Short mmCIF file of C-alpha atoms in Angstrom, two decimals:
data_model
loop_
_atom_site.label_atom_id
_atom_site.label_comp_id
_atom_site.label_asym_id
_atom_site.label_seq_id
_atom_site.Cartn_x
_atom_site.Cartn_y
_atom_site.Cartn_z
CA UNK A 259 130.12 54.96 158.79
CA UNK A 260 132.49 52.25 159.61
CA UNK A 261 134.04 51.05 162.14
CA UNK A 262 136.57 53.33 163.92
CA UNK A 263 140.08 52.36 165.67
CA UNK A 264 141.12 53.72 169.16
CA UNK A 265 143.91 55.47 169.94
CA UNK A 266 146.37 53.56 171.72
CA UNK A 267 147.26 55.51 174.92
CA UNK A 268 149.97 52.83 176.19
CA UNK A 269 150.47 49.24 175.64
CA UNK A 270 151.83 47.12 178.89
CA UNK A 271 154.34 43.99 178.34
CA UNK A 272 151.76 41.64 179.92
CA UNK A 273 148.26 40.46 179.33
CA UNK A 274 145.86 42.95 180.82
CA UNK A 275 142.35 42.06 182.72
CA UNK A 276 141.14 44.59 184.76
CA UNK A 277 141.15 48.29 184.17
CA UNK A 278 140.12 51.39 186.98
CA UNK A 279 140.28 55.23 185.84
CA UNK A 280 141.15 57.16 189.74
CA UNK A 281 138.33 59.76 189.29
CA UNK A 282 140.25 61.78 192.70
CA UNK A 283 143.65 61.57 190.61
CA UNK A 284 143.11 61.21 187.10
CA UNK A 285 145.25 57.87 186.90
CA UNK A 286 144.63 55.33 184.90
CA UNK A 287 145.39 51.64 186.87
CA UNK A 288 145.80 48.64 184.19
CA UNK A 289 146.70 45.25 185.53
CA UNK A 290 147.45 41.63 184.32
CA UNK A 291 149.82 39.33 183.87
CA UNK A 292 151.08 36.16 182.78
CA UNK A 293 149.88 34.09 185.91
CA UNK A 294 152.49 31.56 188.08
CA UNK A 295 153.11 29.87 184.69
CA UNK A 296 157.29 29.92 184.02
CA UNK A 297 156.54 31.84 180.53
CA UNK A 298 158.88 35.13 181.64
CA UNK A 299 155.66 37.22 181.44
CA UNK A 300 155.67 39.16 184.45
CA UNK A 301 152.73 40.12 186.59
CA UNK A 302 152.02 43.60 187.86
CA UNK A 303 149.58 47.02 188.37
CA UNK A 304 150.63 49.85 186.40
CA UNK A 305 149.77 53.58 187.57
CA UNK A 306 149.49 55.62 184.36
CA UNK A 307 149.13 59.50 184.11
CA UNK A 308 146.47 60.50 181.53
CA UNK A 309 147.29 63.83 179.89
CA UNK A 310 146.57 65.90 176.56
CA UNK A 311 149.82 66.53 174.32
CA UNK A 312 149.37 68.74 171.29
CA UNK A 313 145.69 67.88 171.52
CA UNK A 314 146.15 64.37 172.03
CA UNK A 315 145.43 62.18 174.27
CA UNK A 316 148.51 60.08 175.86
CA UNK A 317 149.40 57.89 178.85
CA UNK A 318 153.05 58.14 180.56
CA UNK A 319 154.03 55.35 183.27
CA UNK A 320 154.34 56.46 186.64
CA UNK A 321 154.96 53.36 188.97
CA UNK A 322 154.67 49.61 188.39
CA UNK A 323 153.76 47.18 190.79
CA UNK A 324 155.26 43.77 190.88
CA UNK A 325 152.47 41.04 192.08
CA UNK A 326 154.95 38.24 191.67
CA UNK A 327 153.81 35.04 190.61
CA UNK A 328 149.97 36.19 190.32
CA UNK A 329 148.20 38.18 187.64
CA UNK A 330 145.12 40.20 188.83
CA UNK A 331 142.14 39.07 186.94
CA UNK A 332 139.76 41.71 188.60
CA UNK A 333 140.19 44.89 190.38
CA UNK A 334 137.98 47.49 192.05
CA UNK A 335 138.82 50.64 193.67
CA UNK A 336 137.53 52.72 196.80
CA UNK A 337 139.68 55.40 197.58
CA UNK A 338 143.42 55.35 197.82
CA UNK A 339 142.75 51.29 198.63
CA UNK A 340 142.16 49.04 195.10
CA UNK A 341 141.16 44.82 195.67
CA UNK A 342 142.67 42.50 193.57
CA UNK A 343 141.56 39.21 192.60
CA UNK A 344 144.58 37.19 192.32
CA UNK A 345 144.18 33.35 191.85
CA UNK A 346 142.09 32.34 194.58
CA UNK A 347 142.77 34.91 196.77
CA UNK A 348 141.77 38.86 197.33
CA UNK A 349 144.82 41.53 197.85
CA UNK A 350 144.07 45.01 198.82
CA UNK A 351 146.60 47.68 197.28
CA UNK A 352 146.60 51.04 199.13
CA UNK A 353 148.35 53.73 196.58
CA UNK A 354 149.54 57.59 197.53
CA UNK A 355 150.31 59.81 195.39
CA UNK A 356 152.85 63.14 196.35
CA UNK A 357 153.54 65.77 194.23
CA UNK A 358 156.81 67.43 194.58
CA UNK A 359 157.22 70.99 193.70
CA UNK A 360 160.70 70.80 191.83
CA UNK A 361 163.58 74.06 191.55
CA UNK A 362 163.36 76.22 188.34
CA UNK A 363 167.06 74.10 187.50
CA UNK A 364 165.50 70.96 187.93
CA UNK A 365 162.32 71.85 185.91
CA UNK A 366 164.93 73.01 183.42
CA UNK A 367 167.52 70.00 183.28
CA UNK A 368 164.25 68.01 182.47
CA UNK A 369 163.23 69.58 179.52
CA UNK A 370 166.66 69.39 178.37
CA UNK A 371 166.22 65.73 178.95
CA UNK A 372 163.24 65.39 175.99
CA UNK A 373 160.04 64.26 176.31
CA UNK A 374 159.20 61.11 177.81
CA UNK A 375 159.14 57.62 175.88
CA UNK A 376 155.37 56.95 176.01
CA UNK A 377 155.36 53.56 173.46
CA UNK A 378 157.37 50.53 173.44
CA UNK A 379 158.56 48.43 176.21
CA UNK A 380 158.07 49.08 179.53
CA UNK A 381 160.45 49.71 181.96
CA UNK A 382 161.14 46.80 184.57
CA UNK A 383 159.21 45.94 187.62
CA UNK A 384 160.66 47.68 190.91
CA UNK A 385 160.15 46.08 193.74
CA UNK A 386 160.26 49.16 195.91
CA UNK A 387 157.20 50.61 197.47
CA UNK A 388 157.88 54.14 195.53
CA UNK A 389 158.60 55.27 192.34
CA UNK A 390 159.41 59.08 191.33
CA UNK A 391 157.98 60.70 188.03
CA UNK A 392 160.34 63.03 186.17
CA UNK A 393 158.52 65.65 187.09
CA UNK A 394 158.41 65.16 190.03
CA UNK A 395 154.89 63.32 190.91
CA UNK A 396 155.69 60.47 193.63
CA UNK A 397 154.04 57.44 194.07
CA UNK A 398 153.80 54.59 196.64
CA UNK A 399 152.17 51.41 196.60
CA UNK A 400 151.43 49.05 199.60
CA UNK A 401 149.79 45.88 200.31
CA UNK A 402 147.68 45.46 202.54
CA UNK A 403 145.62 42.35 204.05
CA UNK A 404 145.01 39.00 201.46
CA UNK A 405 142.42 36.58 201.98
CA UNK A 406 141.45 33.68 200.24
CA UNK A 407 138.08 33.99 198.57
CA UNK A 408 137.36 30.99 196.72
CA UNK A 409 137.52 27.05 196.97
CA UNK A 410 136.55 25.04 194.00
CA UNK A 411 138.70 22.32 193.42
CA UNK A 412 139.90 24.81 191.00
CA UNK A 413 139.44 27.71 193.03
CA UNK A 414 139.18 31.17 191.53
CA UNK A 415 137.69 34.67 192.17
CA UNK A 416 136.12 35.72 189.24
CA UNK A 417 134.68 39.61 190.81
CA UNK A 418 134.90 41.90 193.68
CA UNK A 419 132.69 44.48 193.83
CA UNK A 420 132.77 47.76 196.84
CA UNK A 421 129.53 49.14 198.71
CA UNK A 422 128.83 52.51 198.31
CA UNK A 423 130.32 53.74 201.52
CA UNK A 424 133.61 51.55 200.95
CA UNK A 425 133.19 49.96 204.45
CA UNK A 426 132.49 46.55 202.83
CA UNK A 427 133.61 44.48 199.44
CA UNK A 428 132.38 41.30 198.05
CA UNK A 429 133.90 38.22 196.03
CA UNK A 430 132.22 35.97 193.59
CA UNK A 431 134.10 33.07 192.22
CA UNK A 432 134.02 29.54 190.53
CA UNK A 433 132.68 27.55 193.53
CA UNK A 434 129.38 29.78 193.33
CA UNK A 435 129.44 31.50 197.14
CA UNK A 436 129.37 35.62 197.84
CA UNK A 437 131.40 36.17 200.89
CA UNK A 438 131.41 39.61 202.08
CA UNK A 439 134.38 41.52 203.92
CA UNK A 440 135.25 44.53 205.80
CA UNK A 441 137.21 47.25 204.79
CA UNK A 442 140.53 46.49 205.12
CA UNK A 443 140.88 44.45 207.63
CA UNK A 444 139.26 41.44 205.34
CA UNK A 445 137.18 40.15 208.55
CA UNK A 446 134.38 38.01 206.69
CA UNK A 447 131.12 38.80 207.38
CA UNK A 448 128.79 36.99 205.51
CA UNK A 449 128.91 34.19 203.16
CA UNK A 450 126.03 32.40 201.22
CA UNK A 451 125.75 30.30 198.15
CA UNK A 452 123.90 32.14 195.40
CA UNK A 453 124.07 30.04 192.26
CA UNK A 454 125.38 26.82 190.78
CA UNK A 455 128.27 26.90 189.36
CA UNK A 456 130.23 29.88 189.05
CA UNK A 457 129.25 33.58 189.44
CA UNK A 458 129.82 35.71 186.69
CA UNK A 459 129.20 39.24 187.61
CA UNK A 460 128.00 41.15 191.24
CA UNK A 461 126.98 44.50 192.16
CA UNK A 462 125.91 45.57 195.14
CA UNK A 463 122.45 48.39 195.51
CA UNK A 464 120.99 50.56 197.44
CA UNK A 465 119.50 49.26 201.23
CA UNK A 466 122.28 46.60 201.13
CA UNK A 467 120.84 45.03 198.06
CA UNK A 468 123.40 42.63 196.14
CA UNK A 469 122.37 41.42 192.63
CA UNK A 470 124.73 37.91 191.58
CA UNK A 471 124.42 36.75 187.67
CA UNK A 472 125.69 32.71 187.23
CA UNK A 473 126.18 30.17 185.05
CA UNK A 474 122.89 28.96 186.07
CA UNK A 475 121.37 31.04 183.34
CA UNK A 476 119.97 33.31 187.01
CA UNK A 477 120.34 36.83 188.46
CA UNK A 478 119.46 36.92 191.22
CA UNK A 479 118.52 40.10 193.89
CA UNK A 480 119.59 39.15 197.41
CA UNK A 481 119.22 40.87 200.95
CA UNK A 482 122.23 39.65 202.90
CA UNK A 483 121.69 35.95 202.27
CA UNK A 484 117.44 36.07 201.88
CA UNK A 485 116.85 36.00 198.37
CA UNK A 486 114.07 38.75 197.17
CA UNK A 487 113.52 38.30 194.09
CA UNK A 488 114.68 36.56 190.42
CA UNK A 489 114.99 39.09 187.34
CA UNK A 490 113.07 38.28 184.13
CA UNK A 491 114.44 40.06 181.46
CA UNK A 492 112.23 38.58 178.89
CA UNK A 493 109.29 39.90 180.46
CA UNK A 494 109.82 43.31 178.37
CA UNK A 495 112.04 42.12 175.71
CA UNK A 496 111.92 40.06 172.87
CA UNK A 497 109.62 37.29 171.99
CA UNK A 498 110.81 33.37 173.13
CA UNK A 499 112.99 31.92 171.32
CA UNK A 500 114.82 27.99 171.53
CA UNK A 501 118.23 29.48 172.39
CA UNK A 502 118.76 29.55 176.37
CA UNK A 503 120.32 33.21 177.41
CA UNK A 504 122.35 33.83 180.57
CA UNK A 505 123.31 36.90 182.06
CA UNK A 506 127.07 38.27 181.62
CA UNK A 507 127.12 41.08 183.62
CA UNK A 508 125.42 43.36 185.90
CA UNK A 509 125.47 47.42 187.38
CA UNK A 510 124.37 49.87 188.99
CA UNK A 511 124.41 53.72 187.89
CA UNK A 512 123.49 56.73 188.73
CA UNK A 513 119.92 58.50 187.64
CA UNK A 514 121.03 61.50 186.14
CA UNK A 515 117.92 63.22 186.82
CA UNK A 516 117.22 61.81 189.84
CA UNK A 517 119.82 62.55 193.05
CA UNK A 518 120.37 59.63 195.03
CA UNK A 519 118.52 57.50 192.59
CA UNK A 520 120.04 54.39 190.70
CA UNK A 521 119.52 52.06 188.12
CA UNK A 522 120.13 48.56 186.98
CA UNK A 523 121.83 47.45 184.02
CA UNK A 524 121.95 43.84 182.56
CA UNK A 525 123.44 42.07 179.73
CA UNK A 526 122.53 38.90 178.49
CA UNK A 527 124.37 36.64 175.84
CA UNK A 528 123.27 33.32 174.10
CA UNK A 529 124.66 30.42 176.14
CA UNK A 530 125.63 28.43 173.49
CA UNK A 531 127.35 30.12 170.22
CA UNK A 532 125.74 28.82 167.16
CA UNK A 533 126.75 29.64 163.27
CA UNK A 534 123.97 32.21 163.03
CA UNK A 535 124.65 33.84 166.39
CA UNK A 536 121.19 35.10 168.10
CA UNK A 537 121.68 38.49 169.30
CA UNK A 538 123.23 39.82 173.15
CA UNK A 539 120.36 42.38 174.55
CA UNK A 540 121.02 45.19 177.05
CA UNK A 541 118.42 45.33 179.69
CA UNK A 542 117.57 48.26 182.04
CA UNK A 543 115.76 47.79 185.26
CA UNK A 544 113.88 49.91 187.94
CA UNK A 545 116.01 49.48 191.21
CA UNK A 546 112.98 49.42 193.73
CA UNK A 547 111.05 47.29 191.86
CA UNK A 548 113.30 45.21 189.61
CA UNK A 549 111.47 45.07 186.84
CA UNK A 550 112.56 45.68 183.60
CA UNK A 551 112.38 49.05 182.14
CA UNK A 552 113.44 48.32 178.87
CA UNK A 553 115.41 46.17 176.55
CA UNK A 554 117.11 46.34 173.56
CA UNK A 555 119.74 44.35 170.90
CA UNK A 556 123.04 45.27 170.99
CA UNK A 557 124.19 43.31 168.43
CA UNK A 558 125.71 39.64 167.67
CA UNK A 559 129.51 39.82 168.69
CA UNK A 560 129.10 38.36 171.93
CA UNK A 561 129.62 41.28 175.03
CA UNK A 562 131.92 40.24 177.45
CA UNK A 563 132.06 43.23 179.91
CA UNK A 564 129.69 46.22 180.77
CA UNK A 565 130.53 49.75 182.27
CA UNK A 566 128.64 52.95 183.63
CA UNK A 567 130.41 56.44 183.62
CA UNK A 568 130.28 58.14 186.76
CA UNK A 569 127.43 60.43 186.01
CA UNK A 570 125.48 57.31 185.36
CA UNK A 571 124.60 59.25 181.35
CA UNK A 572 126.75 56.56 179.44
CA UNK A 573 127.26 52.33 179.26
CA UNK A 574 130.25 51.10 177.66
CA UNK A 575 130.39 47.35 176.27
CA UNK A 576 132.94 45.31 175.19
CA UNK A 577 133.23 42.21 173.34
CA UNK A 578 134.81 39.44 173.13
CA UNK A 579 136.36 40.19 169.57
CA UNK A 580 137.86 43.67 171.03
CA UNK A 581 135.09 45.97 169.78
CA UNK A 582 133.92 48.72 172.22
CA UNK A 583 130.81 50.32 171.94
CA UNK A 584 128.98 53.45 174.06
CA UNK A 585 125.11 53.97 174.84
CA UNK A 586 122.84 56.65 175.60
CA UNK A 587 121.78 54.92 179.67
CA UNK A 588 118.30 56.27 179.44
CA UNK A 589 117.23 55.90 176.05
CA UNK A 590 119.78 52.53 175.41
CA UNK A 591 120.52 53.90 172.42
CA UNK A 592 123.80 53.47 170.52
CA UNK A 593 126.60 56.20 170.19
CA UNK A 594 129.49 55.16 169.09
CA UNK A 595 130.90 51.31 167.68
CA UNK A 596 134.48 50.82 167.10
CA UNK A 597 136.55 47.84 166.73
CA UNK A 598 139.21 46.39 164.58
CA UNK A 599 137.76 44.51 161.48
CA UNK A 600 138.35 40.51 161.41
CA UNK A 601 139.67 40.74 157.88
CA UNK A 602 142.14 43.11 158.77
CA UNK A 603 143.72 40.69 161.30
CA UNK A 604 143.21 37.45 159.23
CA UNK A 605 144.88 39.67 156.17
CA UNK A 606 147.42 40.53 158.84
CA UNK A 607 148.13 36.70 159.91
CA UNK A 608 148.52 35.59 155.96
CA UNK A 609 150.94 38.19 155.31
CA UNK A 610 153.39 37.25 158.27
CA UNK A 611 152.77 33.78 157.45
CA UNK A 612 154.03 34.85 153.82
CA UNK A 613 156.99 37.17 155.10
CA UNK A 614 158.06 34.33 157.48
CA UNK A 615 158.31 31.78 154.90
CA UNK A 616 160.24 34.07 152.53
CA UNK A 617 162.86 34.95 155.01
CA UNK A 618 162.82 31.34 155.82
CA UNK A 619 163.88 30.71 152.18
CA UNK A 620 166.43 33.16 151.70
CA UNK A 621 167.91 32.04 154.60
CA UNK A 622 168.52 28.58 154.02
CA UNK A 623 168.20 27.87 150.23
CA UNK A 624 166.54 24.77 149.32
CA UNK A 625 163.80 25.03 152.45
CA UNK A 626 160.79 24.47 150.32
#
C-alpha cells in the first residue's frame, strides 16, 4: 500500500508548533506564529471545534488568540489553564468555554445564513478576551502569570511538561537547566542542571520521577535534582554500530491493562545525518525499573516528535519530512504510515518554477 494523505481539517495563516486536543471539550488548540520578526505573520492560539459533517471530519474556528510579538513554540495543557513557551519565557492561558442556548429565530436566521467557511484565510486576530460562535458556543481566553524560563545567551524554552495532578509544570530549554513551578502562580521551586547543552524533550513519572533527554547524546531519570539512574537503550536493541544516537523525545503512557500503571517511551535518532541514513528506533521501557522492554526500527526519515493517546493503546510519530505514522504501544508495531511523497513536492516546485517563467514571458516580451 502506499503512502496515504491526511485530510486537512483547517489550515491557520501562521506557522504552527505546538498542537493540544481538550479531551473535557473536544477542541482542538493549534498555535504558532511568525516570532517578533517584522514579516506581517502574526502570532496567536487558535480554539478549533472538531465535528463530523456528512461523515467527515472538519474543524470550524471558534476564537483566536493574539500573543503579539511571540509565537508559542510549545504548549501543554492541564485543565481549563494551557503553558506556553514563548521566546524565553512561559505564559499560562486559562480558556472557558459557555454554551448559549439560542431562540428557535435565532437558530433559524443562522441556517439561513449557510454553513460556515471552514478553508481559506482566517479571520483576524481580536484582541478581546471573548469571542462568540454562530451558534452560539462562547469562548474566553485569559492570561495569566509569565515567567522567564531560560537564559542562554540565546535564551529559549524548548518544553514544558505538567505533573499528573496539575499542581506543578516544568521547563527545559537551550541553557540545559529544569526549573520547576507551581500551578499558576509560577513560584519556582526547584531548579537543577541536567545536561549540557540544551534539553530536548521532558516528562515527568510516577513518585515525582522526571526523565530529561539532551544534546548530550543522555536521558537521564532524576528525583528532584538526585539523579537515579542513566537509560541504555542499546542494552535490548540493536547491535553497536559507529554512528552516535541521541534521544529526541521522551513519554509516559498509560498501561492499558494495568490501572495506575505507566510506561516509558523513547525515541532515538542518528546525531549526525549521513547519505545512507542509519535508522531512528522506538524504545519502550519498564517505569520502575527503567530498563528497556523492547526496541524496534521505525524507519530512516528522521522522527522529530512522539505522542501517546490517552488510553496509553497508541504512539504517534512524526517526522521531520511531514510524515505521520501510528503504533500498536505494547507490541511497537506499525499501523498506519502516511505522508506526502518528496517527488510530488519537487514535481510541484518545477512546475511553478515553469508557470512563473511563462507568465513572466507573456508579460513582458523579450524576458528570456
Amino acid at each position: 500500500m502506499g503512502r496515504r494523505r491526511g485530510v486537512e481539517l483547517y489550515r491557520a495563516p501562521f506557522p504552527l508548533y505546538a498542537l493540544r486536543i481538550d479531551p473535557k471539550t473536544g477542541l482542538l488548540i493549534a498555535a504558532g506564529g511568525g516570532g517578533a520578526a517584522k514579516t506581517g505573520i502574526k502570532n496567536g492560539v487558535h480554539f478549533l471545534q472538531l465535528e463530523q459533517i456528512n461523515g467527515c471530519l472538519s474543524a470550524s474556528l471558534l476564537h483566536s488568540h493574539d500573543t503579539e510579538t511571540r509565537a508559542t513554540m510549545n504548549l501543554a495543557l492541564a485543565g481549563d489553564i494551557l503553558a506556553a513557551g514563548q521566546d524565553a519565557q512561559c505564559q499560562l492561558l486559562r480558556f472557558q468555554v459557555h454554551q448559549h442556548k439560542g431562540s428557535k429565530a435565532e437558530k433559524s436566521a443562522s441556517k439561513e445564513q449557510g454553513p460556515r467557511q471552514r478553508r481559506g484565510a482566517a479571520p483576524a486576530e481580536k484582541k478581546s478576551g471573548a469571542e462568540v460562535h454562530p451558534e452560539g458556543v462562547e469562548l474566553k481566553v485569559k492570561n495569566l502569570e509569565a515567567v522567564q524560563t531560560d537564559f542562554s545567551s540565546e535564551p529559549l524554552q524548548k518544553v514544558v511538561r505538567f505533573n499528573q495532578d496539575n499542581s506543578l509544570l516544568a521547563t527545559g530549554g537551550a541553557d540545559g537547566h529544569v526549573r520547576v513551578w507551581k500551578v499558576p502562580s509560577l513560584e519556582k521551586v526547584l531548579e537543577f542542571k541536567a545536561h549540557e547543552g540544551e534539553i530536548g524533550d521532558l516528562a515527568l513519572g510516577p513518585d515525582g520521577k522526571l526523565v530529561t533527554v539532551g544534546w548530550d547524546f543522555k536521558a537521564s531519570v532524576w528525583q528532584k535534582d538526585q539523579l537515579v539512574t542513566q537509560l541504555q537503550w542499546q542494552e535490548n536493541g540493536p547491535a553497536s554500530s559507529d554512528t552516535p544516537y541521541r534521544y529526541q523525545a521522551c513519554r509516559f503512557g498509560q498501561v492499558p491493562d494495568q490501572p495506575g500503571g505507566l510506561r516509558l517511551f523513547t525515541v532515538q535518532i542518528p546525531h549526525k545525518r549521513l547519505r545512507q541514513p542509519p535508522p531512528c528506533y522506538l524504545t519502550a521501557w519498564d517505569s520502575s525499573t527503567f530498563l528497556p522492554l523492547r526496541t524496534r526500527s521505525c524507519g530512516h526519515e528522521v522522527i522529530s516528535c512522539l505522542s501517546v493517546s490517552e488510553s496509553g493503546t497508541f504512539l504517534g510519530l512524526g517526522t521531520v519530512t511531514g510524515s505521520v505514522a501510528i503504533y500498536i504501544a505494547f507490541s511497537l508495531q506499525r499501523l498506519y504510515y502516511g505522508s506526502v511523497p518528496i517527488w510530488l513536492l519537487l514535481l510541484l516546485c518545477v512546475g511553478l518554477i515553469i508557470v512563473t517563467i511563462l507568465l513572466l514571458q507573456s508579460a513582458f516580451p523579450g524576458f528570456l
